Tab-separated table of C-alpha atoms in Angstrom:
chain	number	residue	atom	x	y	z
A	521	MET	CA	13.906	26.518	-1.662
A	522	PRO	CA	10.522	24.908	-2.482
A	523	THR	CA	8.378	24.199	0.550
A	524	ARG	CA	6.576	21.230	-1.039
A	525	ASP	CA	8.319	17.904	-0.512
A	526	PRO	CA	7.350	14.263	-1.177
A	527	LYS	CA	5.552	14.016	2.171
A	528	THR	CA	3.500	17.130	1.412
A	529	GLU	CA	2.647	15.789	-2.031
A	530	GLN	CA	1.463	12.507	-0.511
A	531	ASP	CA	-0.589	14.447	2.048
A	532	TYR	CA	-2.172	16.358	-0.862
A	533	ARG	CA	-3.105	13.080	-2.578
A	534	GLU	CA	-4.555	11.599	0.615
A	535	ARG	CA	-6.542	14.724	1.436
A	536	THR	CA	-8.008	14.856	-2.081
A	537	ARG	CA	-8.867	11.156	-1.931
A	538	ARG	CA	-10.701	11.601	1.392
A	539	ILE	CA	-12.556	14.647	0.075
A	540	ALA	CA	-13.666	12.727	-3.021
A	541	GLU	CA	-14.825	9.768	-0.902
A	542	THR	CA	-16.882	12.086	1.326
A	543	GLU	CA	-18.541	13.959	-1.536
A	544	ASN	CA	-19.184	10.796	-3.583
A	545	LYS	CA	-20.832	9.217	-0.549
A	546	LYS	CA	-23.032	12.280	-0.051
A	547	ALA	CA	-24.057	12.227	-3.719
A	548	GLY	CA	-24.597	8.464	-3.822
A	549	ARG	CA	-22.427	8.157	-6.932
A	550	LYS	CA	-19.029	9.027	-8.308
A	551	LEU	CA	-18.894	12.724	-9.160
A	552	THR	CA	-17.116	14.113	-12.197
A	553	PRO	CA	-14.092	16.340	-11.451
A	554	VAL	CA	-16.116	19.532	-11.990
A	555	GLU	CA	-19.026	18.222	-9.881
A	556	LEU	CA	-16.585	17.332	-7.127
A	557	VAL	CA	-15.081	20.829	-7.122
A	558	LYS	CA	-18.514	22.464	-7.090
A	559	ALA	CA	-19.540	20.310	-4.109
A	560	VAL	CA	-16.380	21.189	-2.171
A	561	MET	CA	-16.801	24.893	-2.936
A	562	GLN	CA	-20.140	24.805	-1.108
A	563	ARG	CA	-18.377	24.172	2.191
A	564	ASP	CA	-18.261	26.974	4.756
A	565	LEU	CA	-14.536	27.181	5.480
A	566	GLN	CA	-11.958	29.653	6.725
A	567	PRO	CA	-9.586	31.200	4.152
A	568	THR	CA	-6.718	29.050	5.449
A	569	SER	CA	-8.626	25.797	4.930
A	570	ILE	CA	-9.760	26.892	1.479
A	571	ARG	CA	-6.175	27.575	0.435
A	572	GLN	CA	-5.028	24.203	1.796
A	573	ILE	CA	-7.800	22.202	0.110
A	574	ARG	CA	-7.428	24.162	-3.121
A	575	ALA	CA	-3.670	23.511	-3.207
A	576	ALA	CA	-4.160	19.800	-2.511
A	577	MET	CA	-6.823	19.324	-5.177
A	578	ILE	CA	-5.022	21.362	-7.845
A	579	PHE	CA	-1.831	19.365	-7.308
A	580	THR	CA	-3.624	16.008	-7.365
A	581	MET	CA	-5.776	16.840	-10.393
A	582	THR	CA	-2.797	18.244	-12.318
A	583	GLU	CA	-0.904	15.035	-11.622
A	584	ALA	CA	-3.916	12.965	-12.713
A	585	ALA	CA	-4.277	14.960	-15.951
A	586	GLU	CA	-0.669	14.157	-16.842
A	587	ARG	CA	-1.150	10.459	-16.148
A	588	GLN	CA	-4.631	10.148	-17.697
A	589	PRO	CA	-4.676	12.120	-20.992
A	590	GLU	CA	-8.158	10.813	-21.765
A	591	ASN	CA	-9.511	12.685	-18.702
A	592	ALA	CA	-7.292	15.755	-19.043
A	593	ALA	CA	-10.004	18.061	-20.397
A	594	ASP	CA	-12.388	17.393	-17.491
A	595	LEU	CA	-9.602	17.683	-14.946
A	596	LYS	CA	-8.317	20.948	-16.398
A	597	ALA	CA	-11.833	22.393	-16.281
A	598	ALA	CA	-12.054	21.422	-12.610
A	599	ILE	CA	-8.642	22.976	-11.928
A	600	ALA	CA	-9.714	26.229	-13.607
A	601	LEU	CA	-12.798	26.289	-11.381
A	602	LEU	CA	-10.709	25.633	-8.259
A	603	ARG	CA	-8.502	28.615	-9.046
A	604	THR	CA	-11.550	30.877	-8.693
A	605	TRP	CA	-12.363	29.567	-5.196
A	606	VAL	CA	-11.686	32.182	-2.515
A	607	SER	CA	-13.400	32.932	0.760
A	608	GLN	CA	-15.580	36.011	1.079
A	609	ASN	CA	-13.518	36.765	4.182
A	610	ASP	CA	-10.245	36.571	2.277
A	611	THR	CA	-8.578	39.788	1.225
A	612	GLN	CA	-7.337	40.682	-2.254
A	613	GLY	CA	-3.905	39.338	-3.073
A	614	GLU	CA	-4.148	36.307	-0.774
A	615	PRO	CA	-1.889	37.407	2.082
A	616	ARG	CA	0.313	34.989	3.933
A	617	THR	CA	-1.575	33.013	6.546
A	618	SER	CA	0.109	34.882	9.392
A	619	GLN	CA	-1.544	38.105	8.196
A	620	CYS	CA	-5.002	36.563	8.609
A	621	LYS	CA	-4.592	35.564	12.249
A	622	GLN	CA	-5.427	37.550	15.340
A	623	LYS	CA	-2.184	38.134	17.253
A	624	VAL	CA	-3.117	40.615	20.003
A	625	GLY	CA	-5.033	39.796	23.196
A	626	VAL	CA	-5.410	36.199	22.056
A	627	GLU	CA	-5.246	34.364	25.370
A	628	ASN	CA	-8.135	36.252	26.978
A	629	ASP	CA	-10.274	35.761	23.874
A	630	LEU	CA	-9.504	32.046	23.780
A	631	SER	CA	-10.648	31.719	27.379
A	632	ARG	CA	-13.977	33.289	26.411
A	633	VAL	CA	-14.238	30.984	23.410
A	634	CYS	CA	-13.730	27.939	25.652
A	635	HIS	CA	-16.511	28.988	28.032
A	636	ALA	CA	-18.876	29.771	25.151
A	637	ALA	CA	-18.117	26.470	23.392
A	638	LEU	CA	-18.909	24.464	26.526
A	639	ALA	CA	-22.244	26.277	26.732
A	640	THR	CA	-23.254	24.837	23.347
A	641	THR	CA	-24.739	21.389	22.805
A	642	SER	CA	-22.011	20.369	20.342
A	643	GLU	CA	-20.360	17.011	20.987
A	644	TYR	CA	-17.137	18.648	19.778
A	645	ALA	CA	-17.104	21.325	22.486
A	646	ARG	CA	-14.874	19.318	24.822
A	647	PRO	CA	-12.335	18.398	22.103
A	648	LEU	CA	-12.243	22.040	20.967
A	649	VAL	CA	-11.577	23.297	24.495
A	650	ALA	CA	-8.891	20.651	25.036
A	651	ALA	CA	-7.256	21.540	21.703
A	652	LEU	CA	-7.262	25.269	22.493
A	653	ASN	CA	-5.883	24.862	26.007
A	654	SER	CA	-3.250	22.327	24.926
A	655	GLY	CA	-2.198	24.540	22.027
A	656	THR	CA	-2.007	27.653	24.174
A	657	LEU	CA	0.114	25.775	26.711
A	658	THR	CA	2.552	24.364	24.162
A	659	GLY	CA	2.402	26.296	20.877
A	660	VAL	CA	2.154	22.992	18.995
A	661	ARG	CA	0.757	23.208	15.446
A	662	PHE	CA	-2.586	21.491	14.902
A	663	ALA	CA	-1.016	19.155	12.331
A	664	GLU	CA	1.637	18.015	14.816
A	665	TRP	CA	-0.656	16.700	17.581
A	666	PRO	CA	-1.049	13.131	16.249
A	667	THR	CA	2.734	12.718	16.674
A	668	ALA	CA	2.810	13.980	20.273
A	669	GLU	CA	3.965	11.899	23.246
A	670	PHE	CA	3.222	13.353	26.694
A	671	GLY	CA	4.041	12.030	30.136
A	672	PRO	CA	6.278	12.258	33.215
A	673	SER	CA	9.705	13.645	32.423
A	674	SER	CA	12.786	11.437	32.572
A	675	VAL	CA	14.947	14.476	33.361
A	676	ALA	CA	15.584	15.270	37.004
A	677	GLY	CA	13.887	18.452	38.203
A	678	TYR	CA	11.011	18.287	35.722
A	679	GLY	CA	7.586	16.785	36.259
A	680	TRP	CA	6.264	16.579	32.687
A	681	GLU	CA	7.534	16.587	29.121
A	682	LEU	CA	6.071	16.668	25.621
A	683	ILE	CA	7.883	15.274	22.587
A	684	VAL	CA	6.511	16.217	19.171
A	685	VAL	CA	7.681	15.680	15.586
A	686	ASN	CA	8.453	19.039	13.991
A	687	GLY	CA	5.921	19.642	11.233
A	688	LYS	CA	8.294	21.512	8.903
A	689	ASN	CA	11.478	19.520	9.386
A	690	SER	CA	11.540	18.126	5.851
A	691	ASN	CA	11.984	21.539	4.210
A	692	GLY	CA	14.813	22.720	6.446
A	693	ARG	CA	12.755	25.128	8.545
A	694	ALA	CA	12.924	23.174	11.797
A	695	HIS	CA	15.880	22.720	14.126
A	696	GLY	CA	15.585	18.928	13.999
A	697	GLU	CA	13.204	16.028	13.596
A	698	THR	CA	11.586	16.493	17.010
A	699	ARG	CA	11.418	18.985	19.862
A	700	VAL	CA	10.972	18.558	23.597
A	701	LEU	CA	9.079	20.833	25.991
A	702	ARG	CA	9.442	20.320	29.745
A	703	TRP	CA	7.648	21.703	32.780
A	704	VAL	CA	8.633	21.577	36.425
A	705	SER	CA	4.956	21.103	37.248
A	706	LEU	CA	1.545	21.422	35.612
A	707	PRO	CA	-1.974	21.815	37.035
A	708	ASP	CA	-3.955	18.577	37.023
A	709	HIS	CA	-6.630	19.981	34.710
A	710	LEU	CA	-4.080	20.874	32.022
A	711	VAL	CA	-2.482	17.426	32.286
A	712	SER	CA	-5.896	15.796	31.849
A	713	GLN	CA	-6.841	18.019	28.919
A	714	MET	CA	-3.535	17.410	27.125
A	715	LYS	CA	-3.822	13.630	27.525
A	716	PHE	CA	-7.426	13.725	26.317
A	717	TRP	CA	-6.650	15.899	23.283
A	718	ILE	CA	-3.643	13.819	22.205
A	719	ALA	CA	-5.780	10.663	22.419
A	720	VAL	CA	-8.483	12.317	20.276
A	721	ALA	CA	-5.913	13.519	17.729
A	722	LYS	CA	-4.197	10.132	17.444
A	723	ALA	CA	-7.498	8.281	17.066
A	724	ALA	CA	-8.725	10.676	14.359
A	725	LYS	CA	-5.440	10.381	12.467
A	726	ALA	CA	-5.483	6.581	12.672
A	727	GLN	CA	-9.027	6.543	11.283
A	728	GLY	CA	-8.108	8.876	8.405
A	729	ARG	CA	-10.401	11.672	9.591
A	730	TYR	CA	-8.012	14.195	11.120
A	731	ASP	CA	-8.700	16.730	8.362
A	732	THR	CA	-12.427	16.296	9.000
A	733	LEU	CA	-11.862	16.849	12.723
A	734	ASN	CA	-9.947	20.031	11.897
A	735	ASP	CA	-12.784	21.319	9.719
A	736	THR	CA	-15.403	20.447	12.357
A	737	LEU	CA	-13.559	22.168	15.202
A	738	GLU	CA	-12.854	25.152	12.967
A	739	SER	CA	-16.547	25.416	12.083
A	740	LEU	CA	-17.609	25.271	15.745
A	741	MET	CA	-15.014	27.863	16.696
A	742	ARG	CA	-16.061	30.173	13.887
A	743	ARG	CA	-19.685	29.978	15.017
A	744	VAL	CA	-18.731	30.753	18.610
A	745	THR	CA	-16.378	33.622	17.761
A	746	GLN	CA	-18.912	35.259	15.465
A	747	GLU	CA	-21.388	35.274	18.330
A	748	LEU	CA	-18.818	36.560	20.823
A	749	PHE	CA	-17.175	39.173	18.600
A	750	PRO	CA	-19.739	40.168	15.928
A	751	ARG	CA	-18.111	43.529	15.101
A	752	ARG	CA	-14.520	42.355	14.750
A	753	LEU	CA	-12.732	41.856	11.460
A	754	LEU	CA	-10.245	39.387	12.972
A	755	HIS	CA	-11.316	36.476	15.164
A	756	PRO	CA	-9.170	33.927	16.995
A	757	THR	CA	-8.747	30.665	15.072
A	758	LEU	CA	-7.280	27.248	15.847
A	759	SER	CA	-3.893	28.667	14.841
A	760	SER	CA	-4.176	31.578	17.269
A	761	VAL	CA	-3.049	29.342	20.126
A	762	ARG	CA	0.457	29.317	18.637
A	763	HIS	CA	0.530	33.099	18.736
A	764	ALA	CA	-0.668	33.129	22.352
A	765	ALA	CA	2.027	30.637	23.335
A	766	THR	CA	4.737	32.560	21.479
A	767	ALA	CA	3.791	35.783	23.260
A	768	ARG	CA	4.236	34.043	26.618
A	769	PHE	CA	7.517	32.457	25.566
A	770	LYS	CA	8.882	35.832	24.443
A	771	ALA	CA	7.819	37.486	27.695
A	772	ALA	CA	9.620	34.811	29.716
A	773	TYR	CA	12.832	34.467	27.709
A	774	VAL	CA	13.337	37.601	25.573
A	775	ALA	CA	11.633	40.569	27.260
A	776	THR	CA	13.574	39.905	30.486
A	777	ALA	CA	16.985	40.034	28.756
A	778	THR	CA	19.301	42.833	29.859
A	779	THR	CA	22.148	42.202	27.396
A	780	GLU	CA	22.363	41.356	23.701
A	781	GLU	CA	23.800	37.961	24.583
A	782	GLU	CA	20.861	37.201	26.881
A	783	LYS	CA	18.432	38.318	24.182
A	784	GLN	CA	20.117	36.061	21.617
A	785	HIS	CA	19.887	33.115	23.997
A	786	GLY	CA	16.254	33.955	24.755
A	787	LEU	CA	15.367	34.035	21.060
A	788	ALA	CA	17.041	30.657	20.620
A	789	MET	CA	14.946	29.245	23.479
A	790	VAL	CA	11.733	30.530	21.874
A	791	ALA	CA	12.759	29.099	18.491
A	792	ALA	CA	13.526	25.733	20.100
A	793	LEU	CA	10.096	25.613	21.772
A	794	LEU	CA	8.373	26.400	18.457
A	795	GLY	CA	10.479	23.992	16.402
A	796	HIS	CA	12.049	26.734	14.268
A	797	ALA	CA	15.523	26.570	12.782
A	798	SER	CA	16.121	30.232	13.688
A	799	ASP	CA	14.506	33.153	15.505
A	800	ALA	CA	13.350	34.849	12.279
A	801	THR	CA	9.805	33.486	12.232
A	802	ALA	CA	8.931	34.197	15.852
A	803	THR	CA	10.427	37.684	15.544
A	804	THR	CA	8.677	38.597	12.296
A	805	HIS	CA	5.407	36.684	12.121
A	806	TYR	CA	4.212	36.093	15.682
A	807	ALA	CA	2.720	38.190	18.461
A	808	ARG	CA	4.827	40.491	20.599
A	809	ALA	CA	5.829	39.493	24.113
A	810	ASP	CA	2.874	39.483	26.484
A	811	ASP	CA	3.873	39.826	30.133
A	812	ARG	CA	0.310	39.826	31.467
A	813	LYS	CA	-0.415	37.176	34.068
A	814	SER	CA	-1.230	33.836	32.467
A	815	ARG	CA	-2.654	30.581	33.806
A	816	PHE	CA	-0.408	28.602	31.460
A	817	PRO	CA	3.099	27.725	32.749
A	818	VAL	CA	5.954	28.410	30.339
A	819	PRO	CA	7.845	25.275	29.214
A	820	VAL	CA	11.613	24.868	29.096
A	821	PRO	CA	13.277	23.758	25.834
A	822	ASP	CA	15.871	21.030	25.563
A	823	PRO	CA	19.389	22.534	25.947
A	824	ALA	CA	20.743	20.551	22.981
A	825	GLU	CA	18.082	22.024	20.708
A	826	VAL	CA	18.855	25.548	21.921
A	827	ALA	CA	22.563	24.924	21.284
A	828	ARG	CA	21.839	23.878	17.680
A	829	ILE	CA	19.966	27.105	17.055
A	830	LEU	CA	22.698	29.252	18.660
A	831	GLN	CA	25.224	27.488	16.433
A	832	ARG	CA	23.085	28.410	13.433
A	833	PHE	CA	23.023	32.049	14.602
A	834	ALA	CA	26.821	32.075	14.597
A	835	ALA	CA	27.183	30.404	11.183
A	836	PRO	CA	27.605	32.584	8.065
A	837	LYS	CA	24.430	33.047	6.003
A	838	HIS	CA	24.149	31.543	2.517
A	839	ARG	CA	21.838	32.446	-0.338
A	840	ASP	CA	20.237	28.995	-0.346
A	841	ASP	CA	19.399	28.972	3.372
A	842	PRO	CA	15.645	28.614	4.031
A	843	GLY	CA	13.879	31.907	4.674
A	844	PRO	CA	11.617	32.700	7.611
A	845	ASP	CA	8.746	30.277	8.072
A	846	ALA	CA	5.454	32.156	7.804
A	847	ASP	CA	3.773	29.079	9.271
A	848	GLY	CA	1.138	29.048	6.586
A	849	ALA	CA	-0.263	25.574	6.484
A	850	ASP	CA	-0.693	24.671	10.117
A	851	GLN	CA	-3.302	22.077	9.429
A	852	ALA	CA	-1.762	20.382	6.478
A	853	GLY	CA	1.200	18.125	7.076
């Protein structure tokens, strides 16, 4: 099943349009397709961001070449140049995004990153720390935050709840349109940080600069992690928070199981919290259970969402069923 849908295609067009506006403004004129690509290739980006931008621009330019035959030659030259764009940190064969992410010991490293970021003079230090702590608490994808609604829970016995639109619902890899995470209680500082980060994310999205915010936070984090861990090949990234959260969720709901039935139910709870249609992704692509003491409380999924996933477990498999979600494009759509 193709993972690109009409929404993704529109996101590609919008991202390319914003990139062109930014580079044209910097240059003080409208750049040719090849000039635009050369300008974008000068950016210092992580392999994941390069792949996302490259995919968006190739799609949009290919579409433009079909609609504008008079510009096809220039556009095809730009596309050919884009296909050569890879990060120096990328490995041969372009592995799936999950292979590029640090998955072990993430939570402790993220805590160090937060302290180091706050020690900088960057105006984005506070948003970065709020994004990292909110992501580690919830496992929410970066691209999903502008859709998030957080506040007191309407369900008896719970103090707080987060409702978020599942980022990969349109291609059949989510258990539904939205997911709900609930907590009996949360520390005041985590409540404040989550409210602050959601407000930042929504404002950036409304102003059409959420991709720019992603790139800026990613750049700050890369600078901090390179200073903290100069000898490492793998550094924590914005997406690492999802791995840290998954490790906690597994420790709480899967590692404690004593029967196969309990394990199956635990896997369904983890999948529900992550927005997955099944347990395959969390089992295959995410960090192992981490039972070390954590300062982040584990949320509880909505029972109806867990039931949908358990029903899927019991249903016979078909050839056309979506495969495991490698969670590649966390930032895009």
